């Protein structure tokens, strides 16, 4: 049996899994028409060989920044304008960005060994032949020498005759702006655009669109769509999260031989998606953070010694008790526990990453104290961190 007929006979749920992959760019992007039009109008002068203004696109994760810019790109490449997508997480220095930007014109440049001045001269040569080079620098905050990169690209325009170089920077980190040199800040932020997070209603529409493209007819009911949207709205309206949820719910249904996705699959998928995201986050944590997290998960799962002393509030634990557990964890792993001051730093980092939440207790037997609660399923966290730490 060929794969094709094989997949036809087994796919009850999926019509096209590709549509639900993170790299798929839908033709229509609901609720982003305005942003797409704005990006288009910023770039439009390039089509008449006039240098577009630099653009900076900011918004929280999963608000459609990358996909909107890519949508615009698909309709723009032409003879005069050349727009190129560069992910600065991968091409994370001035040198690598220039190399990537030019290799479409001069493939040999991909080999190393060419110095920066050579790349710079080539860029000027290409643009001076009457081209508008537009560089989309996604996750621009990941660039190590960003000031130098922006300065180099801006400066190049003084030497280019007949064309130009401009930048579309994209980031989900507002704070990196403060770290920039005032000069690069003002060039980069020539035009600024903010993508707002999606509301629950908007997410419903986005999910419905993807379900129609990627799943068989009537596979997902309205209630499951609403639930997916509502859960995602709680997760800051991150459309990527919504799509992960939809994909995993569909996969579960498929796996269990069902031809319907209902609330049950969405709830189950949520657990898996949360664990996947948490494990990605946990994997990058330093050791002490992991040991603190392990300690929290351990007490959450195996019970608090203080539970009977104070009334425990929906899973919140005492900060002091977690510190004691952290000391025990360190001992078990033959590591030296850091001081309480450091411990507080770890707690606030873990909170920033959404792995835990904290609040102050109301005044009880032990006075005011910080209460801490795990943001995810304790068993899952314990498994992931335990594996990382080797305990
Ligand atoms: N309006 C929309 N309609 C349909 N799908 C969307 C929409 N907005 C975002 N998506 C989808 O959600 C996912 C996340 O979008 P995207 O990658 O553009 O987010 P982002 O803002 O670049 O996030 P990050 O800051 O994390 O890079 C993608 O798979 C994208 O296709
Ligand atoms: Mg992005």
Coordinates of C-alpha atoms and ligand atoms in Angstrom, one line a residue:
X1 CA 0.0 0.0 0.0
X2 CA 1.4 3.4 -0.8
X3 CA 1.6 6.1 1.8
X4 CA -1.1 8.1 0.1
X5 CA -3.8 5.5 0.3
X6 CA -2.5 4.5 3.7
X7 CA -3.0 7.9 5.0
X8 CA -6.4 8.2 3.4
X9 CA -7.7 5.2 5.0
X10 CA -6.4 6.1 8.5
X11 CA -6.9 9.8 8.7
X12 CA -10.3 10.3 10.2
X13 CA -9.4 13.7 11.7
X14 CA -6.7 15.4 9.7
X15 CA -7.2 16.7 6.2
X16 CA -3.8 18.3 6.0
X17 CA -1.4 18.2 9.0
X18 CA 0.8 20.8 7.3
X19 CA -1.8 23.5 7.8
X20 CA -1.5 23.0 11.5
X21 CA 2.3 23.2 11.5
X22 CA 3.9 26.4 13.0
X23 CA 5.5 27.2 9.6
X24 CA 2.3 27.4 7.6
X25 CA 1.3 30.8 6.3
X26 CA -2.4 31.0 5.7
X27 CA -3.6 33.2 2.8
X28 CA -6.0 35.1 4.9
X29 CA -5.0 36.3 8.4
X30 CA -8.1 37.3 10.3
X31 CA -7.7 40.5 12.4
X32 CA -4.4 41.4 10.9
X33 CA -5.6 43.1 7.7
X34 CA -4.8 46.5 9.1
X35 CA -1.3 45.6 10.2
X36 CA -0.6 43.9 6.8
X37 CA -1.8 46.9 4.9
X38 CA 0.4 49.1 7.1
X39 CA 3.4 47.0 6.5
X40 CA 2.6 47.0 2.7
X41 CA 2.4 50.8 2.7
X42 CA 5.7 51.2 4.5
X43 CA 7.4 49.0 1.9
X44 CA 5.5 50.2 -1.1
X45 CA 8.1 53.0 -2.1
X46 CA 10.6 50.2 -2.7
X47 CA 8.6 49.1 -5.8
X48 CA 9.4 52.5 -7.3
X49 CA 13.0 52.2 -6.2
X50 CA 12.6 54.7 -3.3
X51 CA 14.1 53.7 0.0
X52 CA 11.4 52.6 2.5
X53 CA 11.5 53.9 6.1
X54 CA 12.8 51.4 8.6
X55 CA 10.0 49.6 10.5
X56 CA 10.0 48.1 13.9
X57 CA 7.3 45.6 14.7
X58 CA 6.6 44.8 18.3
X59 CA 4.1 42.6 20.1
X60 CA 3.8 39.7 22.6
X61 CA 4.6 36.2 21.5
X62 CA 2.0 34.6 19.2
X63 CA 0.4 37.8 18.0
X64 CA 1.1 37.1 14.4
X65 CA 4.1 39.3 13.7
X66 CA 6.2 36.8 11.8
X67 CA 3.3 35.4 9.8
X68 CA 2.0 38.9 8.8
X69 CA 5.4 40.0 7.6
X70 CA 5.8 36.8 5.7
X71 CA 2.4 37.2 4.1
X72 CA 3.5 40.6 2.8
X73 CA 6.8 39.2 1.6
X74 CA 5.0 36.6 -0.5
X75 CA 3.4 39.4 -2.6
X76 CA 6.3 41.7 -2.9
X77 CA 9.5 40.3 -4.3
X78 CA 10.3 41.7 -7.7
X79 CA 12.9 43.1 -9.9
X80 CA 13.6 46.3 -8.0
X81 CA 12.8 45.4 -4.5
X82 CA 14.4 42.4 -2.8
X83 CA 12.9 41.5 0.6
X84 CA 14.7 38.8 2.7
X85 CA 13.7 37.1 5.8
X86 CA 16.5 36.6 8.3
X87 CA 16.0 35.0 11.7
X88 CA 18.5 36.6 14.1
X89 CA 18.2 33.6 16.5
X90 CA 20.2 31.7 13.9
X91 CA 22.0 34.6 12.2
X92 CA 22.9 36.3 15.4
X93 CA 25.7 38.7 14.5
X94 CA 26.3 41.5 12.1
X95 CA 28.6 39.3 10.1
X96 CA 26.2 36.4 9.8
X97 CA 23.3 38.7 8.9
X98 CA 25.2 40.3 6.1
X99 CA 26.4 36.9 4.9
X100 CA 22.9 35.6 4.8
X101 CA 21.5 38.7 3.2
X102 CA 24.0 38.6 0.3
X103 CA 24.2 34.9 -0.4
X104 CA 21.1 35.0 -2.6
X105 CA 23.0 37.3 -4.9
X106 CA 26.5 35.7 -4.5
X107 CA 26.2 32.1 -3.4
X108 CA 30.0 31.8 -2.7
X109 CA 29.6 34.2 0.2
X110 CA 28.1 31.4 2.2
X111 CA 31.6 30.0 2.6
X112 CA 33.5 31.7 5.4
X113 CA 36.7 33.5 4.9
X114 CA 35.3 36.7 3.5
X115 CA 36.0 39.6 5.8
X116 CA 33.3 42.1 6.9
X117 CA 34.6 44.9 4.7
X118 CA 34.3 42.6 1.7
X119 CA 30.7 41.8 2.5
X120 CA 30.0 45.5 3.1
X121 CA 31.4 46.4 -0.3
X122 CA 29.4 43.7 -2.0
X123 CA 26.2 45.0 -0.4
X124 CA 26.8 48.5 -1.6
X125 CA 27.6 47.2 -5.1
X126 CA 24.4 45.2 -5.2
X127 CA 22.2 48.0 -4.0
X128 CA 23.9 50.5 -6.2
X129 CA 22.9 48.4 -9.2
X130 CA 19.4 49.8 -8.6
X131 CA 18.0 47.6 -5.9
X132 CA 16.1 48.2 -2.7
X133 CA 17.3 45.6 -0.2
X134 CA 14.8 45.1 2.6
X135 CA 16.0 43.0 5.4
X136 CA 13.4 41.4 7.7
X137 CA 15.3 40.9 10.9
X138 CA 13.0 38.6 13.0
X139 CA 13.8 38.2 16.7
X140 CA 16.2 41.1 16.2
X141 CA 16.9 41.2 20.0
X142 CA 18.9 38.0 19.6
X143 CA 21.6 39.8 17.6
X144 CA 24.8 40.0 19.7
X145 CA 26.2 43.2 18.1
X146 CA 22.9 44.9 17.2
X147 CA 24.1 48.5 17.5
X148 CA 26.9 47.7 15.0
X149 CA 24.6 45.9 12.7
X150 CA 22.0 48.8 12.6
X151 CA 24.8 51.3 12.3
X152 CA 26.4 49.5 9.4
X153 CA 23.1 49.1 7.5
X154 CA 22.1 52.7 8.0
X155 CA 25.6 54.0 7.1
X156 CA 25.6 52.0 3.9
X157 CA 22.8 54.2 2.5
X158 CA 25.2 57.1 2.4
X159 CA 27.4 55.2 0.0
X160 CA 24.8 53.5 -2.1
X161 CA 23.8 55.3 -5.3
X162 CA 20.7 54.1 -7.1
X163 CA 19.2 51.8 -4.5
X164 CA 19.0 51.4 -0.7
X165 CA 19.0 49.2 2.3
X166 CA 16.2 49.2 4.9
X167 CA 15.3 47.1 7.9
X168 CA 12.1 45.6 9.2
X169 CA 12.9 44.6 12.8
X170 CA 10.6 42.2 14.7
X171 CA 10.7 41.5 18.4
X172 CA 8.6 40.4 21.4
X173 CA 10.9 42.0 23.9
X174 CA 10.2 45.7 24.5
X175 CA 13.0 46.0 27.1
X176 CA 15.8 45.5 24.6
X177 CA 15.1 49.0 23.2
X178 CA 16.6 50.5 26.4
X179 CA 19.9 48.7 25.8
X180 CA 20.3 50.2 22.3
X181 CA 22.5 53.0 21.4
X182 CA 20.3 56.2 20.9
X183 CA 21.5 56.5 17.4
X184 CA 20.5 52.9 16.4
X185 CA 17.3 53.3 18.3
X186 CA 16.2 56.3 16.3
X187 CA 17.0 54.6 13.0
X188 CA 15.4 51.3 13.9
X189 CA 12.3 53.0 15.3
X190 CA 11.7 55.2 12.3
X191 CA 8.2 53.7 12.0
X192 CA 6.8 51.6 14.9
X193 CA 4.0 49.1 14.9
X194 CA 2.4 47.2 17.8
X195 CA 0.6 44.0 17.5
X196 CA -2.1 43.6 20.2
X197 CA -2.7 40.1 21.7
X198 CA -5.8 38.3 20.4
X199 CA -9.0 38.2 22.4
X200 CA -10.9 35.0 23.0
X201 CA -13.4 35.9 20.3
X202 CA -10.6 36.5 17.7
X203 CA -8.9 33.2 18.7
X204 CA -12.2 31.4 18.0
X205 CA -12.2 32.7 14.5
X206 CA -8.5 31.8 13.9
X207 CA -9.0 28.3 15.3
X208 CA -12.1 27.8 13.2
X209 CA -10.2 28.9 10.0
X210 CA -7.4 26.4 10.7
X211 CA -9.7 23.6 11.6
X212 CA -11.6 24.1 8.3
X213 CA -8.3 24.0 6.3
X214 CA -6.5 21.3 8.2
X215 CA -9.2 19.0 9.6
X216 CA -12.0 17.0 8.0
X217 CA -15.5 18.5 7.9
X218 CA -17.4 18.7 11.2
X219 CA -14.5 17.1 13.2
X220 CA -14.4 19.8 15.8
X221 CA -17.5 21.0 17.5
X222 CA -18.2 24.6 18.5
X223 CA -17.8 23.9 22.2
X224 CA -14.3 22.5 21.7
X225 CA -13.4 25.6 19.6
X226 CA -14.7 27.9 22.3
X227 CA -12.8 26.0 25.0
X228 CA -9.5 26.1 23.0
X229 CA -10.0 29.8 22.6
X230 CA -10.8 30.4 26.2
X231 CA -7.8 28.4 27.4
X232 CA -5.5 30.3 25.0
X233 CA -6.9 33.7 26.1
X234 CA -5.8 32.8 29.6
X235 CA -2.3 32.1 28.1
X236 CA -1.9 35.7 27.0
X237 CA -3.8 35.2 23.7
X238 CA -0.8 33.4 22.0
X239 CA -2.1 32.1 18.7
X240 CA 0.8 29.6 18.5
X241 CA -0.5 28.0 21.8
X242 CA -4.0 27.8 20.3
X243 CA -2.7 25.9 17.2
X244 CA -0.6 23.6 19.4
X245 CA -3.7 22.8 21.4
X246 CA -5.8 22.2 18.3
X247 CA -3.1 20.0 16.8
X248 CA -2.7 17.9 19.9
X249 CA -6.4 17.5 20.5
X250 CA -6.8 16.4 16.9
X251 CA -3.9 13.9 17.3
X252 CA -5.5 12.5 20.4
X253 CA -8.8 12.0 18.7
X254 CA -7.1 10.4 15.7
X255 CA -5.0 8.2 18.0
X256 CA -8.1 7.0 20.0
X257 CA -9.9 6.2 16.8
X258 CA -12.5 9.0 17.2
X259 CA -13.7 11.2 14.5
X260 CA -14.7 14.1 16.7
X261 CA -12.7 16.5 18.8
X262 CA -14.7 17.4 21.9
X263 CA -13.9 19.3 25.2
X264 CA -12.3 16.1 26.6
X265 CA -9.6 16.0 23.9
X266 CA -8.9 19.7 24.4
X267 CA -8.5 19.3 28.1
X268 CA -6.2 16.4 27.7
X269 CA -4.2 18.2 25.0
X270 CA -3.8 21.2 27.3
X271 CA -1.9 19.0 29.8
X272 CA 0.4 17.8 27.1
X273 CA 1.0 21.2 25.5
X274 CA 1.7 22.7 29.0
X275 CA 4.2 20.0 29.7
X276 CA 5.8 20.4 26.3
X277 CA 6.2 24.1 26.8
X278 CA 7.3 23.7 30.4
X279 CA 10.0 21.2 29.4
X280 CA 11.3 23.5 26.8
X281 CA 11.6 26.2 29.4
X282 CA 13.0 24.0 32.1
X283 CA 15.6 22.6 29.8
X284 CA 17.2 26.0 29.5
X285 CA 17.2 26.7 33.3
X286 CA 20.4 26.9 35.3
X287 CA 20.9 24.1 37.8
X288 CA 19.9 25.9 41.0
X289 CA 16.6 27.1 39.4
X290 CA 15.9 23.5 38.5
X291 CA 16.6 22.3 42.0
X292 CA 14.2 24.9 43.4
X293 CA 11.6 23.9 40.9
X294 CA 12.1 20.2 41.7
X295 CA 11.6 21.0 45.4
X296 CA 8.4 22.8 44.8
X297 CA 7.1 19.9 42.6
X298 CA 8.2 17.4 45.2
X299 CA 6.3 19.1 48.1
X300 CA 3.3 19.7 45.8
X301 CA 3.1 16.1 45.0
X302 CA 4.1 14.5 48.3
X303 CA 2.4 16.8 50.7
X304 CA 3.4 19.7 52.9
X305 CA 4.5 19.2 56.5
X306 CA 2.8 22.4 57.4
X307 CA -0.5 21.5 55.9
X308 CA -2.1 21.0 59.2
X309 CA -0.5 24.0 60.9
X310 CA -1.9 26.6 58.6
X311 CA -4.8 26.3 56.3
X312 CA -3.3 25.5 52.9
X313 CA -4.8 27.7 50.2
X314 CA -5.5 25.9 46.9
X315 CA -2.0 24.4 46.4
X316 CA 0.0 27.3 47.7
X317 CA 3.1 26.4 49.7
X318 CA 5.2 28.3 52.2
X319 CA 8.3 29.8 50.8
X320 CA 10.3 28.8 53.9
X321 CA 9.3 25.2 53.6
X322 CA 10.4 25.1 49.9
X323 CA 13.8 26.5 50.9
X324 CA 14.3 23.7 53.4
X325 CA 13.3 21.2 50.7
X326 CA 15.7 22.9 48.3
X327 CA 18.5 22.4 50.9
X328 CA 17.6 18.7 51.1
X329 CA 17.6 18.4 47.3
X330 CA 21.0 20.0 47.1
X331 CA 22.3 17.6 49.8
X332 CA 21.0 14.6 47.9
X333 CA 22.7 15.8 44.8
X334 CA 25.9 16.7 46.6
X335 CA 25.6 20.3 45.7
X336 CA 26.0 23.3 47.9
X337 CA 22.7 25.2 48.6
X338 CA 22.8 28.9 47.8
X339 CA 21.8 31.5 50.4
X340 CA 18.2 32.7 51.0
X341 CA 18.9 35.9 49.1
X342 CA 19.8 33.8 46.0
X343 CA 16.8 31.6 46.6
X344 CA 14.5 34.7 46.3
X345 CA 16.1 35.5 43.0
X346 CA 15.4 32.0 41.6
X347 CA 11.8 32.3 42.8
X348 CA 11.3 35.5 41.0
X349 CA 12.9 34.2 37.8
X350 CA 10.7 31.1 37.9
X351 CA 7.7 33.3 38.3
X352 CA 8.7 35.5 35.4
X353 CA 8.9 32.3 33.2
X354 CA 5.4 31.4 34.3
X355 CA 6.5 28.2 35.9
X356 CA 5.2 29.2 39.4
X357 CA 3.0 31.9 40.8
X358 CA 3.4 33.6 44.2
X359 CA 1.3 35.7 46.6
X360 CA 1.6 37.1 50.1
X361 CA -0.2 35.1 52.8
X362 CA -2.8 36.8 54.9
X363 CA -1.5 37.3 58.5
X364 CA -1.6 33.8 60.1
X365 CA 0.3 32.1 62.9
X366 CA 3.6 32.7 61.0
X367 CA 3.0 36.3 60.1
X368 CA 3.1 37.5 56.5
X369 CA 4.9 35.1 54.3
X370 CA 5.3 34.4 50.6
X371 CA 3.2 31.6 49.3
X372 CA 4.2 29.7 46.2
X373 CA 2.3 27.5 43.8
X374 CA 3.4 25.4 40.8
X375 CA 2.0 26.6 37.5
X376 CA 1.9 23.2 36.0
X377 CA 1.1 19.6 36.9
X378 CA 3.5 18.5 39.7
X379 CA 4.0 15.0 38.4
X380 CA 5.0 16.1 35.0
X381 CA 7.4 18.8 36.3
X382 CA 9.0 16.3 38.7
X383 CA 9.6 13.9 35.9
X384 CA 11.2 16.5 33.6
X385 CA 13.3 18.2 36.2
X386 CA 14.2 14.9 37.9
X387 CA 15.5 13.6 34.5
X388 CA 17.5 16.7 33.9
X389 CA 19.1 16.7 37.4
X390 CA 19.5 12.9 37.4
X391 CA 17.4 12.3 40.5
Ligands
LIG1 N1 -4.4 36.3 12.5 C1 -4.0 35.0 12.4 N2 -4.7 34.1 11.6 C2 -4.3 32.9 11.5 N3 -3.2 32.3 12.1 C3 -2.4 33.2 12.9 C4 -2.8 34.5 13.0 N4 -1.9 35.1 13.8 C5 -1.0 34.2 14.2 N5 -1.3 33.0 13.6 C6 -0.6 31.8 13.7 O1 -0.1 31.7 15.0 C7 1.2 31.2 15.1 C8 2.1 32.3 15.7 O2 2.2 33.4 14.9 P1 3.6 34.2 14.7 O3 4.6 33.1 14.5 O4 3.4 35.1 13.6 O5 3.7 34.9 16.1 P2 4.8 36.0 16.5 O6 4.0 37.2 16.8 O7 5.9 36.1 15.5 O8 5.4 35.4 17.9 P3 6.9 35.4 18.5 O9 7.1 36.7 19.1 O10 6.9 34.3 19.5 O11 7.8 35.1 17.3 C9 1.6 30.9 13.6 O12 1.5 29.6 13.4 C10 0.6 31.7 12.8 O13 0.4 31.1 11.6
LIG2 MG1 7.8 35.5 15.4

